[in-house]
Amino acid sequence: MSRDIQLKERWDSIVKFLSEKFAEGDELDLDAIIYLIGVQELGKFNTTYKKDEKINLMHIAICRLLEPYGYYEFDYFDNEGWPHYKIKEELPPLKAGEQSVLMKEAIVNYFLEKKVIS
C-alpha cells in the first residue's frame, strides 16, 4: 500500500472516530482536531475556554505534533499547568496543501503513538 493511501485511510479513521465521539457524527475539520489535541495535552477537559485560550490550545497541539519533526521542544509547564515549547528550527515555507499534509501526517503519528489507531 502506498504511503499516501495509508495516510488517507488512517486520517479518515481518526476523523470518523473523533467525529463520532465529540461531534455526534458531524465531520470534524483539521482545526477542530488540532483543538482537541490541545485540550488532551493540557489535560483540563471539563473547562470552558475563552477565545484566546482556544488559540493557545491549538498552539500547544501544533507544537506537540511537530515536536517529533524537530521543530519544537517541550520547555516547561507554567504555574497554571499550561505546557510551553521553544522553537528548535523554523518551519520551512510551505504551501497551504503542504501544511495540511504535514499536519495530517503529524496527527496520524500522534494517534499511532497514543495507540488510538494502528
Short mmCIF file of C-alpha atoms in Angstrom, two decimals:
data_model
loop_
_atom_site.label_atom_id
_atom_site.label_comp_id
_atom_site.label_asym_id
_atom_site.label_seq_id
_atom_site.Cartn_x
_atom_site.Cartn_y
_atom_site.Cartn_z
CA MET A 1 0.00 0.00 0.00
CA SER A 2 1.37 3.39 -0.90
CA ARG A 3 2.23 5.84 1.83
CA ASP A 4 -0.37 8.35 0.57
CA ILE A 5 -3.17 5.77 0.58
CA GLN A 6 -2.22 4.58 4.07
CA LEU A 7 -2.12 8.18 5.34
CA LYS A 8 -5.57 8.87 3.86
CA GLU A 9 -7.05 5.70 5.37
CA ARG A 10 -5.58 6.45 8.78
CA TRP A 11 -6.68 10.10 8.58
CA ASP A 12 -10.23 9.06 7.65
CA SER A 13 -10.23 6.63 10.59
CA ILE A 14 -9.21 9.40 13.01
CA VAL A 15 -11.81 11.83 11.63
CA LYS A 16 -14.55 9.20 11.93
CA PHE A 17 -13.52 8.21 15.48
CA LEU A 18 -13.31 11.80 16.78
CA SER A 19 -16.41 12.97 14.93
CA GLU A 20 -18.49 10.19 16.46
CA LYS A 21 -17.04 10.79 19.92
CA PHE A 22 -17.14 14.62 20.00
CA ALA A 23 -19.45 15.91 17.26
CA GLU A 24 -22.36 13.47 17.16
CA GLY A 25 -21.14 12.26 13.78
CA ASP A 26 -20.74 15.70 12.16
CA GLU A 27 -17.36 15.58 10.48
CA LEU A 28 -14.66 17.49 12.34
CA ASP A 29 -12.19 19.52 10.32
CA LEU A 30 -8.43 19.78 10.79
CA ASP A 31 -8.65 22.81 13.10
CA ALA A 32 -11.19 21.10 15.37
CA ILE A 33 -8.95 18.03 15.65
CA ILE A 34 -5.93 20.22 16.46
CA TYR A 35 -8.02 21.93 19.15
CA LEU A 36 -9.00 18.55 20.66
CA ILE A 37 -5.35 17.51 20.76
CA GLY A 38 -4.55 20.76 22.58
CA VAL A 39 -7.20 20.00 25.19
CA GLN A 40 -5.80 16.47 25.53
CA GLU A 41 -2.27 17.77 26.00
CA LEU A 42 -3.38 20.35 28.58
CA GLY A 43 -5.43 17.72 30.39
CA LYS A 44 -8.20 20.07 31.53
CA PHE A 45 -11.29 18.52 29.98
CA ASN A 46 -14.31 19.96 31.79
CA THR A 47 -13.45 23.59 31.23
CA THR A 48 -14.99 26.31 29.10
CA TYR A 49 -12.23 28.11 27.25
CA LYS A 50 -12.15 31.74 26.13
CA LYS A 51 -11.25 32.58 22.54
CA ASP A 52 -7.59 33.38 23.32
CA GLU A 53 -7.29 30.17 25.34
CA LYS A 54 -8.64 28.18 22.39
CA ILE A 55 -5.93 29.71 20.19
CA ASN A 56 -3.34 28.79 22.83
CA LEU A 57 -4.69 25.22 22.93
CA MET A 58 -4.23 24.97 19.17
CA HIS A 59 -0.69 26.33 19.56
CA ILE A 60 0.07 23.68 22.20
CA ALA A 61 -1.22 20.99 19.86
CA ILE A 62 0.81 22.23 16.90
CA CYS A 63 3.97 22.38 18.99
CA ARG A 64 3.34 18.87 20.36
CA LEU A 65 2.53 17.49 16.91
CA LEU A 66 5.63 18.99 15.30
CA GLU A 67 7.97 18.17 18.20
CA PRO A 68 8.92 14.74 16.73
CA TYR A 69 9.87 16.50 13.49
CA GLY A 70 12.44 18.61 15.34
CA TYR A 71 10.68 21.97 15.04
CA TYR A 72 9.72 22.39 18.70
CA GLU A 73 10.94 21.14 22.05
CA PHE A 74 8.99 20.96 25.29
CA ASP A 75 10.32 23.56 27.71
CA TYR A 76 8.22 23.67 30.91
CA PHE A 77 4.76 23.79 32.49
CA ASP A 78 3.72 27.17 33.86
CA ASN A 79 2.00 27.70 37.24
CA GLU A 80 -1.42 27.01 35.70
CA GLY A 81 -0.25 23.74 34.13
CA TRP A 82 -0.01 25.00 30.54
CA PRO A 83 2.88 23.45 28.59
CA HIS A 84 5.36 25.74 26.87
CA TYR A 85 7.59 24.85 23.94
CA LYS A 86 10.60 26.51 22.42
CA ILE A 87 11.36 26.68 18.73
CA LYS A 88 14.27 24.46 17.72
CA GLU A 89 14.06 25.05 14.00
CA GLU A 90 11.90 27.37 11.91
CA LEU A 91 9.32 25.66 9.75
CA PRO A 92 10.20 25.86 6.07
CA PRO A 93 7.86 27.90 3.89
CA LEU A 94 5.05 25.55 2.88
CA LYS A 95 2.09 25.98 0.57
CA ALA A 96 -1.35 25.54 2.15
CA GLY A 97 -1.71 22.00 0.77
CA GLU A 98 1.73 21.03 2.05
CA GLN A 99 0.88 22.42 5.51
CA SER A 100 -2.30 20.37 5.56
CA VAL A 101 -0.50 17.17 4.60
CA LEU A 102 2.22 17.77 7.22
CA MET A 103 -0.37 18.34 9.96
CA LYS A 104 -2.45 15.32 8.95
CA GLU A 105 0.68 13.17 8.95
CA ALA A 106 1.69 14.53 12.36
CA ILE A 107 -1.82 13.88 13.73
CA VAL A 108 -1.81 10.32 12.37
CA ASN A 109 1.57 9.75 14.04
CA TYR A 110 0.23 11.22 17.31
CA PHE A 111 -2.73 8.83 17.31
CA LEU A 112 -0.48 5.91 16.39
CA GLU A 113 1.77 6.83 19.33
CA LYS A 114 -1.28 7.04 21.63
CA LYS A 115 -2.44 3.65 20.25
CA VAL A 116 -5.84 5.03 19.23
CA ILE A 117 -5.31 3.67 15.71
CA SER A 118 -3.00 1.08 14.23
#
